[in-house]
């Protein structure tokens, strides 16, 4: 009868590495809440900073330069993702548009400086210059304004407004004789026909940008006789006397390059076209509007040349139309930054968010934070290995215990690095580790010198067929 081999003693369970004490579901929930809170904060901040503001822009005839410029400006605002939006309010003419502006039914308008200026109008930008050309037939030069006043004059320009401007600038009375001497020229009448019909002078009031592109003056100059461009030497005195009038200079070759007309700079007078806003418009709104206008000049220029050379509004306090404070700040580079304007609010908001964030972080940490294991608790697992070392009877068991001990050490080192293990009781852990390590070495040496005896009653039974 064969003896049965004794069953080996059950192996004690291996100690587990420290496990983080956490609630996975709560971690996921609070992570999602944190992401949601961040998204709400970002979206809310963007909406707060870029809240849309609609400005009503009063314009005249839909085919006029004012309406076309307003349409360009509305497109530019959208293209630049500005918070400003335009609502264009059309009127039969620009006088009606200014009346709407004067009633405070519009935020923006365009006016020429000889118009009736609403008292609350503030300049945002100079869009265009109208220059006055005093033309005479052939080589007949007009030497002075008094001489011009005595001549029969045809006015080419913006309807009756231009005629009234010429009469006012020349100080011609409203007598019947004066009305006969200063007349509005029929639209599109050539210069030579006006001279042939008895006018001794033609006064043209036109956009400077259009005059530069107009080739008809060069064509007239090449015909027999041509015309003469006369200077207004009293331009400075007229500009001082009438604030609506500006001093202008016609550069050499502006009307015709061949022959060159004029052949040298000529002084004259003119008017300005201004983009104006209500005085009560917020400074930040006016500053942003000015920035958009000045930084997108090429996109705002019309095909006929209107607004092709946008200039900053006059910021002097004695300007005919005072610049809006917001536009002046932008022009003079005095625009306050976001931090300058809202620093106090931001400090208060930061303090409030700090308190709220601390409360939220405390709750978040209380629920989701991984509770670190103490190093002294790991020492207990090491001592348990030491007790099992004393009962080992072979080197294979010692190797397993050695692996367990090294695994606990490795886990402790990693835990100390990432915070899942605290340094509480670290000295105890180190002493326990060194003690058990030495105990394993001594036990291994003992087994080498005293190998376990083989039981003589233990018989290996080999079955065979047969």
Short mmCIF file of C-alpha atoms in Angstrom, two decimals, residues 43-440:
data_model
loop_
_atom_site.label_atom_id
_atom_site.label_comp_id
_atom_site.label_asym_id
_atom_site.label_seq_id
_atom_site.Cartn_x
_atom_site.Cartn_y
_atom_site.Cartn_z
CA UNK A 43 -19.75 81.62 -22.04
CA UNK A 44 -21.19 84.04 -19.50
CA UNK A 45 -18.03 86.13 -19.57
CA UNK A 46 -18.06 86.33 -23.34
CA UNK A 47 -21.71 87.31 -23.38
CA UNK A 48 -21.08 89.94 -20.70
CA UNK A 49 -18.12 91.43 -22.53
CA UNK A 50 -19.58 91.25 -26.00
CA UNK A 51 -23.23 92.04 -25.40
CA UNK A 52 -24.78 93.32 -28.60
CA UNK A 53 -25.69 97.00 -28.95
CA UNK A 54 -27.79 98.31 -31.82
CA UNK A 55 -27.23 101.82 -33.18
CA UNK A 56 -29.77 103.56 -35.41
CA UNK A 57 -28.09 105.23 -38.40
CA UNK A 58 -30.24 107.94 -40.02
CA UNK A 59 -29.46 108.36 -43.74
CA UNK A 60 -30.91 110.24 -46.70
CA UNK A 61 -31.67 108.91 -50.18
CA UNK A 62 -31.04 105.18 -50.48
CA UNK A 63 -28.82 105.81 -53.53
CA UNK A 64 -26.86 108.61 -51.83
CA UNK A 65 -23.38 108.31 -50.35
CA UNK A 66 -24.66 108.45 -46.77
CA UNK A 67 -26.86 105.35 -47.18
CA UNK A 68 -24.15 103.45 -49.06
CA UNK A 69 -21.55 104.29 -46.41
CA UNK A 70 -23.92 103.13 -43.64
CA UNK A 71 -24.41 99.81 -45.46
CA UNK A 72 -20.63 99.37 -45.76
CA UNK A 73 -20.19 100.15 -42.07
CA UNK A 74 -22.87 97.61 -41.09
CA UNK A 75 -21.04 94.94 -43.09
CA UNK A 76 -17.67 95.83 -41.57
CA UNK A 77 -19.10 95.59 -38.04
CA UNK A 78 -20.38 92.08 -38.75
CA UNK A 79 -17.13 91.03 -40.42
CA UNK A 80 -15.11 92.17 -37.41
CA UNK A 81 -17.44 90.38 -34.95
CA UNK A 82 -18.09 93.65 -33.19
CA UNK A 83 -20.73 93.81 -30.49
CA UNK A 84 -22.15 96.84 -32.32
CA UNK A 85 -24.94 96.45 -34.85
CA UNK A 86 -26.49 99.04 -37.18
CA UNK A 87 -30.12 99.62 -37.98
CA UNK A 88 -30.25 101.86 -41.04
CA UNK A 89 -33.16 104.32 -41.04
CA UNK A 90 -33.71 105.77 -44.59
CA UNK A 91 -35.19 109.23 -45.20
CA UNK A 92 -36.15 111.17 -48.35
CA UNK A 93 -33.06 113.38 -48.03
CA UNK A 94 -30.21 114.14 -45.66
CA UNK A 95 -32.04 117.10 -44.10
CA UNK A 96 -34.78 114.72 -42.94
CA UNK A 97 -32.11 112.35 -41.62
CA UNK A 98 -30.57 115.14 -39.54
CA UNK A 99 -34.03 116.05 -38.26
CA UNK A 100 -34.47 112.44 -37.13
CA UNK A 101 -31.08 112.62 -35.44
CA UNK A 102 -32.04 115.91 -33.77
CA UNK A 103 -35.20 114.28 -32.37
CA UNK A 104 -32.96 111.66 -30.72
CA UNK A 105 -34.52 108.95 -32.85
CA UNK A 106 -31.12 108.00 -34.26
CA UNK A 107 -27.65 107.46 -32.80
CA UNK A 108 -25.62 108.22 -35.93
CA UNK A 109 -25.82 110.47 -38.97
CA UNK A 110 -23.64 112.04 -41.65
CA UNK A 111 -23.66 115.80 -42.20
CA UNK A 112 -21.85 118.41 -44.25
CA UNK A 113 -20.61 121.26 -42.11
CA UNK A 114 -22.79 123.85 -43.87
CA UNK A 115 -25.93 122.00 -42.73
CA UNK A 116 -27.93 122.90 -39.64
CA UNK A 117 -25.89 121.05 -37.01
CA UNK A 118 -27.89 119.41 -34.19
CA UNK A 119 -26.64 120.70 -30.83
CA UNK A 120 -25.96 117.22 -29.49
CA UNK A 121 -23.91 116.08 -32.50
CA UNK A 122 -20.38 114.92 -31.70
CA UNK A 123 -17.84 114.03 -34.40
CA UNK A 124 -16.54 110.49 -34.79
CA UNK A 125 -14.54 110.90 -38.02
CA UNK A 126 -14.04 113.11 -41.09
CA UNK A 127 -15.30 111.05 -44.02
CA UNK A 128 -14.81 113.43 -46.94
CA UNK A 129 -13.80 116.95 -48.02
CA UNK A 130 -15.79 119.06 -50.48
CA UNK A 131 -13.56 121.60 -52.20
CA UNK A 132 -14.64 124.80 -53.94
CA UNK A 133 -13.31 125.26 -57.49
CA UNK A 134 -13.64 128.76 -58.94
CA UNK A 135 -13.36 128.32 -62.72
CA UNK A 136 -13.31 131.01 -65.39
CA UNK A 137 -13.20 130.66 -69.20
CA UNK A 138 -9.91 130.61 -71.06
CA UNK A 139 -7.21 132.74 -69.52
CA UNK A 140 -9.57 135.18 -67.79
CA UNK A 141 -8.32 135.14 -64.23
CA UNK A 142 -10.47 136.29 -61.31
CA UNK A 143 -8.17 138.12 -58.93
CA UNK A 144 -10.31 138.44 -55.78
CA UNK A 145 -13.61 137.66 -54.12
CA UNK A 146 -14.95 141.20 -54.61
CA UNK A 147 -14.37 140.77 -58.34
CA UNK A 148 -16.08 137.36 -58.26
CA UNK A 149 -19.11 138.85 -56.48
CA UNK A 150 -19.76 141.15 -59.44
CA UNK A 151 -19.86 138.33 -61.97
CA UNK A 152 -22.64 136.02 -63.08
CA UNK A 153 -21.96 132.70 -61.36
CA UNK A 154 -23.17 129.16 -62.09
CA UNK A 155 -23.02 126.82 -59.09
CA UNK A 156 -22.41 123.11 -59.64
CA UNK A 157 -23.01 121.10 -56.51
CA UNK A 158 -25.50 119.65 -54.05
CA UNK A 159 -28.62 121.47 -55.21
CA UNK A 160 -29.89 124.55 -53.41
CA UNK A 161 -27.62 123.89 -50.42
CA UNK A 162 -24.53 124.66 -52.51
CA UNK A 163 -26.13 127.82 -53.95
CA UNK A 164 -26.93 129.07 -50.46
CA UNK A 165 -23.39 128.29 -49.34
CA UNK A 166 -21.85 130.32 -52.18
CA UNK A 167 -24.16 133.28 -51.49
CA UNK A 168 -23.28 133.12 -47.78
CA UNK A 169 -19.52 132.80 -48.35
CA UNK A 170 -19.50 135.65 -50.87
CA UNK A 171 -21.86 137.67 -48.66
CA UNK A 172 -24.24 138.24 -51.55
CA UNK A 173 -27.62 139.58 -50.46
CA UNK A 174 -30.93 137.89 -51.25
CA UNK A 175 -32.01 140.68 -53.60
CA UNK A 176 -33.57 139.77 -56.96
CA UNK A 177 -30.41 140.96 -58.69
CA UNK A 178 -28.28 138.66 -56.55
CA UNK A 179 -30.55 135.73 -57.29
CA UNK A 180 -29.97 136.33 -60.99
CA UNK A 181 -26.21 136.55 -60.58
CA UNK A 182 -25.84 133.27 -58.58
CA UNK A 183 -27.77 130.39 -60.15
CA UNK A 184 -27.78 126.66 -59.86
CA UNK A 185 -26.41 125.02 -62.99
CA UNK A 186 -28.51 122.33 -64.66
CA UNK A 187 -27.21 118.85 -63.83
CA UNK A 188 -24.44 117.44 -66.06
CA UNK A 189 -24.06 120.66 -68.06
CA UNK A 190 -20.55 120.88 -69.62
CA UNK A 191 -18.34 123.79 -68.59
CA UNK A 192 -18.02 125.16 -72.10
CA UNK A 193 -21.80 125.40 -72.45
CA UNK A 194 -22.08 127.23 -69.12
CA UNK A 195 -19.44 129.74 -70.23
CA UNK A 196 -21.10 130.09 -73.61
CA UNK A 197 -24.46 130.85 -71.97
CA UNK A 198 -23.11 133.98 -70.32
CA UNK A 199 -21.69 132.83 -66.98
CA UNK A 200 -18.38 134.53 -66.21
CA UNK A 201 -17.52 132.02 -63.49
CA UNK A 202 -18.47 128.49 -62.52
CA UNK A 203 -18.18 127.52 -58.85
CA UNK A 204 -17.96 123.74 -58.42
CA UNK A 205 -18.46 122.21 -54.98
CA UNK A 206 -17.55 118.55 -55.20
CA UNK A 207 -15.98 115.71 -53.23
CA UNK A 208 -12.19 115.92 -53.44
CA UNK A 209 -12.02 112.17 -54.04
CA UNK A 210 -14.38 112.48 -57.03
CA UNK A 211 -12.50 115.43 -58.54
CA UNK A 212 -9.27 113.41 -58.54
CA UNK A 213 -10.97 110.63 -60.53
CA UNK A 214 -12.93 112.94 -62.86
CA UNK A 215 -11.24 113.13 -66.29
CA UNK A 216 -13.69 115.67 -67.73
CA UNK A 217 -11.59 118.61 -66.49
CA UNK A 218 -8.61 117.29 -68.44
CA UNK A 219 -10.80 116.95 -71.52
CA UNK A 220 -12.05 120.54 -71.15
CA UNK A 221 -8.49 121.79 -70.69
CA UNK A 222 -7.40 120.24 -73.99
CA UNK A 223 -10.17 121.98 -75.93
CA UNK A 224 -9.62 125.38 -77.49
CA UNK A 225 -9.63 128.01 -74.81
CA UNK A 226 -9.82 125.68 -71.84
CA UNK A 227 -10.45 127.20 -68.41
CA UNK A 228 -8.63 128.81 -65.53
CA UNK A 229 -8.65 127.61 -61.91
CA UNK A 230 -8.65 130.63 -59.60
CA UNK A 231 -7.30 130.69 -56.06
CA UNK A 232 -9.26 132.06 -53.12
CA UNK A 233 -6.61 134.05 -51.33
CA UNK A 234 -9.05 134.97 -48.59
CA UNK A 235 -9.49 131.29 -47.60
CA UNK A 236 -7.92 131.71 -44.16
CA UNK A 237 -10.05 134.76 -43.36
CA UNK A 238 -13.23 133.04 -44.53
CA UNK A 239 -12.45 129.93 -42.43
CA UNK A 240 -11.92 132.14 -39.39
CA UNK A 241 -15.12 134.08 -40.05
CA UNK A 242 -17.31 131.05 -40.83
CA UNK A 243 -16.40 128.03 -38.63
CA UNK A 244 -18.25 125.66 -40.98
CA UNK A 245 -15.74 126.50 -43.72
CA UNK A 246 -12.34 124.79 -43.82
CA UNK A 247 -9.14 125.82 -45.54
CA UNK A 248 -8.33 123.50 -48.43
CA UNK A 249 -5.46 123.13 -50.87
CA UNK A 250 -5.73 121.90 -54.43
CA UNK A 251 -2.49 120.14 -55.27
CA UNK A 252 -0.67 120.50 -58.57
CA UNK A 253 -2.19 118.41 -61.36
CA UNK A 254 -5.28 117.52 -59.32
CA UNK A 255 -7.75 118.52 -62.05
CA UNK A 256 -5.61 117.68 -65.05
CA UNK A 257 -2.23 116.05 -65.41
CA UNK A 258 -1.67 117.13 -69.03
CA UNK A 259 -1.82 120.06 -69.18
CA UNK A 260 -1.13 120.37 -65.45
CA UNK A 261 -4.01 122.17 -63.73
CA UNK A 262 -3.12 123.70 -61.44
CA UNK A 263 0.58 123.91 -62.12
CA UNK A 264 1.19 124.71 -58.46
CA UNK A 265 -0.74 124.44 -55.20
CA UNK A 266 -3.84 126.63 -55.02
CA UNK A 267 -5.57 127.80 -51.86
CA UNK A 268 -9.32 127.52 -51.67
CA UNK A 269 -12.11 126.83 -49.21
CA UNK A 270 -14.19 123.75 -48.58
CA UNK A 271 -16.58 121.83 -46.38
CA UNK A 272 -16.27 118.60 -44.46
CA UNK A 273 -18.51 115.55 -44.29
CA UNK A 274 -18.56 114.18 -40.73
CA UNK A 275 -19.82 110.99 -39.17
CA UNK A 276 -21.52 112.23 -36.01
CA UNK A 277 -22.96 110.52 -32.94
CA UNK A 278 -25.21 111.65 -30.13
CA UNK A 279 -23.38 113.25 -27.21
CA UNK A 280 -25.02 110.78 -24.84
CA UNK A 281 -23.55 107.76 -26.63
CA UNK A 282 -21.42 105.78 -24.10
CA UNK A 283 -17.71 106.48 -24.32
CA UNK A 284 -16.85 102.82 -24.82
CA UNK A 285 -19.33 102.55 -27.69
CA UNK A 286 -17.97 105.65 -29.45
CA UNK A 287 -14.37 104.45 -28.94
CA UNK A 288 -15.13 101.04 -30.45
CA UNK A 289 -16.98 102.65 -33.35
CA UNK A 290 -14.03 104.97 -33.99
CA UNK A 291 -11.63 102.03 -33.87
CA UNK A 292 -13.67 100.08 -36.40
CA UNK A 293 -13.89 103.08 -38.74
CA UNK A 294 -10.19 103.98 -38.59
CA UNK A 295 -8.92 100.40 -38.85
CA UNK A 296 -11.11 99.49 -41.85
CA UNK A 297 -10.79 102.53 -44.12
CA UNK A 298 -10.30 100.56 -47.32
CA UNK A 299 -13.43 98.46 -46.69
CA UNK A 300 -15.53 101.58 -46.03
CA UNK A 301 -14.52 103.56 -49.14
CA UNK A 302 -17.26 103.76 -51.77
CA UNK A 303 -16.66 103.02 -55.44
CA UNK A 304 -17.15 106.68 -56.39
CA UNK A 305 -14.38 107.68 -53.96
CA UNK A 306 -16.52 108.94 -51.08
CA UNK A 307 -14.84 108.15 -47.71
CA UNK A 308 -11.68 106.96 -49.44
CA UNK A 309 -9.50 109.09 -47.13
CA UNK A 310 -11.08 108.94 -43.69
CA UNK A 311 -9.38 111.24 -41.19
CA UNK A 312 -9.57 111.60 -37.41
CA UNK A 313 -12.07 114.13 -36.12
CA UNK A 314 -10.66 117.38 -34.72
CA UNK A 315 -10.18 116.89 -30.98
CA UNK A 316 -9.61 120.58 -30.18
CA UNK A 317 -12.19 122.04 -27.82
CA UNK A 318 -12.73 124.96 -30.20
CA UNK A 319 -13.49 122.69 -33.17
CA UNK A 320 -16.66 123.52 -35.12
CA UNK A 321 -18.14 120.15 -34.14
CA UNK A 322 -16.47 118.78 -31.03
CA UNK A 323 -15.20 115.21 -31.21
CA UNK A 324 -17.04 112.66 -29.10
CA UNK A 325 -15.12 111.87 -25.92
CA UNK A 326 -14.82 108.19 -26.86
CA UNK A 327 -13.50 109.02 -30.33
CA UNK A 328 -11.12 111.61 -28.86
CA UNK A 329 -9.75 109.07 -26.40
CA UNK A 330 -9.10 106.61 -29.21
CA UNK A 331 -7.57 109.27 -31.49
CA UNK A 332 -5.30 110.55 -28.70
CA UNK A 333 -4.52 106.98 -27.62
CA UNK A 334 -6.08 107.64 -24.23
CA UNK A 335 -8.57 104.80 -24.45
CA UNK A 336 -8.75 103.04 -21.13
CA UNK A 337 -8.03 99.37 -21.20
CA UNK A 338 -10.46 96.78 -19.92
CA UNK A 339 -8.40 96.52 -16.71
CA UNK A 340 -8.50 100.29 -16.20
CA UNK A 341 -12.26 100.44 -16.54
CA UNK A 342 -13.25 97.36 -14.61
CA UNK A 343 -10.36 96.75 -12.22
CA UNK A 344 -12.43 97.56 -9.12
CA UNK A 345 -15.25 95.31 -10.23
CA UNK A 346 -12.77 92.57 -11.07
CA UNK A 347 -11.12 92.78 -7.66
CA UNK A 348 -14.49 92.47 -5.93
CA UNK A 349 -15.47 89.66 -8.26
CA UNK A 350 -12.17 87.89 -7.68
CA UNK A 351 -12.65 88.10 -3.91
CA UNK A 352 -16.19 86.70 -4.18
CA UNK A 353 -15.06 83.94 -6.53
CA UNK A 354 -12.20 83.12 -4.17
CA UNK A 355 -14.61 82.59 -1.27
CA UNK A 356 -17.03 80.58 -3.40
CA UNK A 357 -14.17 78.61 -4.91
CA UNK A 358 -12.73 77.80 -1.49
CA UNK A 359 -16.09 76.50 -0.31
CA UNK A 360 -16.53 74.46 -3.48
CA UNK A 361 -12.96 73.12 -3.24
CA UNK A 362 -13.50 72.12 0.39
CA UNK A 363 -16.67 70.22 -0.49
CA UNK A 364 -15.03 68.69 -3.54
CA UNK A 365 -11.96 67.60 -1.55
CA UNK A 366 -14.04 66.26 1.31
CA UNK A 367 -15.99 63.97 -0.99
CA UNK A 368 -13.59 63.03 -3.73
CA UNK A 369 -10.12 63.34 -2.28
CA UNK A 370 -8.13 60.11 -2.04
CA UNK A 371 -7.42 59.44 1.67
CA UNK A 372 -3.69 58.69 1.94
CA UNK A 373 -2.61 55.56 3.75
CA UNK A 374 -0.22 56.00 6.66
CA UNK A 375 3.23 54.55 6.37
CA UNK A 376 2.77 53.00 9.83
CA UNK A 377 -0.17 50.98 8.47
CA UNK A 378 2.11 49.50 5.80
CA UNK A 379 4.56 48.54 8.55
CA UNK A 380 1.92 46.13 9.88
CA UNK A 381 1.89 44.32 6.52
CA UNK A 382 5.67 44.07 6.63
CA UNK A 383 5.65 42.55 10.14
CA UNK A 384 3.07 40.01 8.95
CA UNK A 385 5.59 38.92 6.29
CA UNK A 386 8.23 38.61 9.05
CA UNK A 387 6.03 36.19 10.97
CA UNK A 388 5.59 34.05 7.87
CA UNK A 389 9.35 34.02 7.24
CA UNK A 390 9.92 32.04 10.41
CA UNK A 391 7.63 29.24 9.14
CA UNK A 392 9.17 28.84 5.69
CA UNK A 393 10.84 25.54 4.94
CA UNK A 394 12.15 26.21 1.40
CA UNK A 395 13.83 28.92 -0.57
CA UNK A 396 10.91 29.13 -3.03
CA UNK A 397 8.65 30.42 -0.25
CA UNK A 398 11.32 32.90 0.78
CA UNK A 399 11.50 34.21 -2.80
CA UNK A 400 7.74 34.86 -2.78
CA UNK A 401 7.95 36.65 0.54
CA UNK A 402 10.90 38.67 -0.76
CA UNK A 403 8.79 39.72 -3.77
CA UNK A 404 5.91 40.76 -1.48
CA UNK A 405 8.24 42.81 0.66
CA UNK A 406 9.72 44.60 -2.35
CA UNK A 407 6.20 45.21 -3.76
CA UNK A 408 5.16 46.90 -0.50
CA UNK A 409 8.32 49.04 -0.59
CA UNK A 410 7.74 50.00 -4.22
CA UNK A 411 4.11 50.91 -3.52
CA UNK A 412 5.14 53.01 -0.53
CA UNK A 413 7.70 54.96 -2.56
CA UNK A 414 5.17 55.63 -5.36
CA UNK A 415 2.49 56.56 -2.81
CA UNK A 416 4.78 59.05 -1.09
CA UNK A 417 5.42 60.65 -4.46
CA UNK A 418 1.79 60.99 -5.61
CA UNK A 419 0.26 61.62 -2.18
CA UNK A 420 -1.61 58.34 -1.68
CA UNK A 421 0.73 57.48 1.20
CA UNK A 422 1.50 59.95 3.99
CA UNK A 423 4.80 60.17 5.82
CA UNK A 424 3.09 59.46 9.16
CA UNK A 425 5.00 56.54 10.77
CA UNK A 426 7.67 56.47 8.07
CA UNK A 427 10.42 55.64 10.59
CA UNK A 428 8.44 52.66 11.82
CA UNK A 429 7.96 51.50 8.23
CA UNK A 430 11.70 51.79 7.53
CA UNK A 431 12.68 49.85 10.66
CA UNK A 432 10.12 47.15 9.90
CA UNK A 433 11.35 46.83 6.33
CA UNK A 434 15.01 46.52 7.38
CA UNK A 435 14.13 44.01 10.11
CA UNK A 436 12.15 41.69 7.80
CA UNK A 437 14.73 42.05 5.01
CA UNK A 438 17.49 40.91 7.36
CA UNK A 439 15.26 38.16 8.70
CA UNK A 440 14.71 36.82 5.17
#
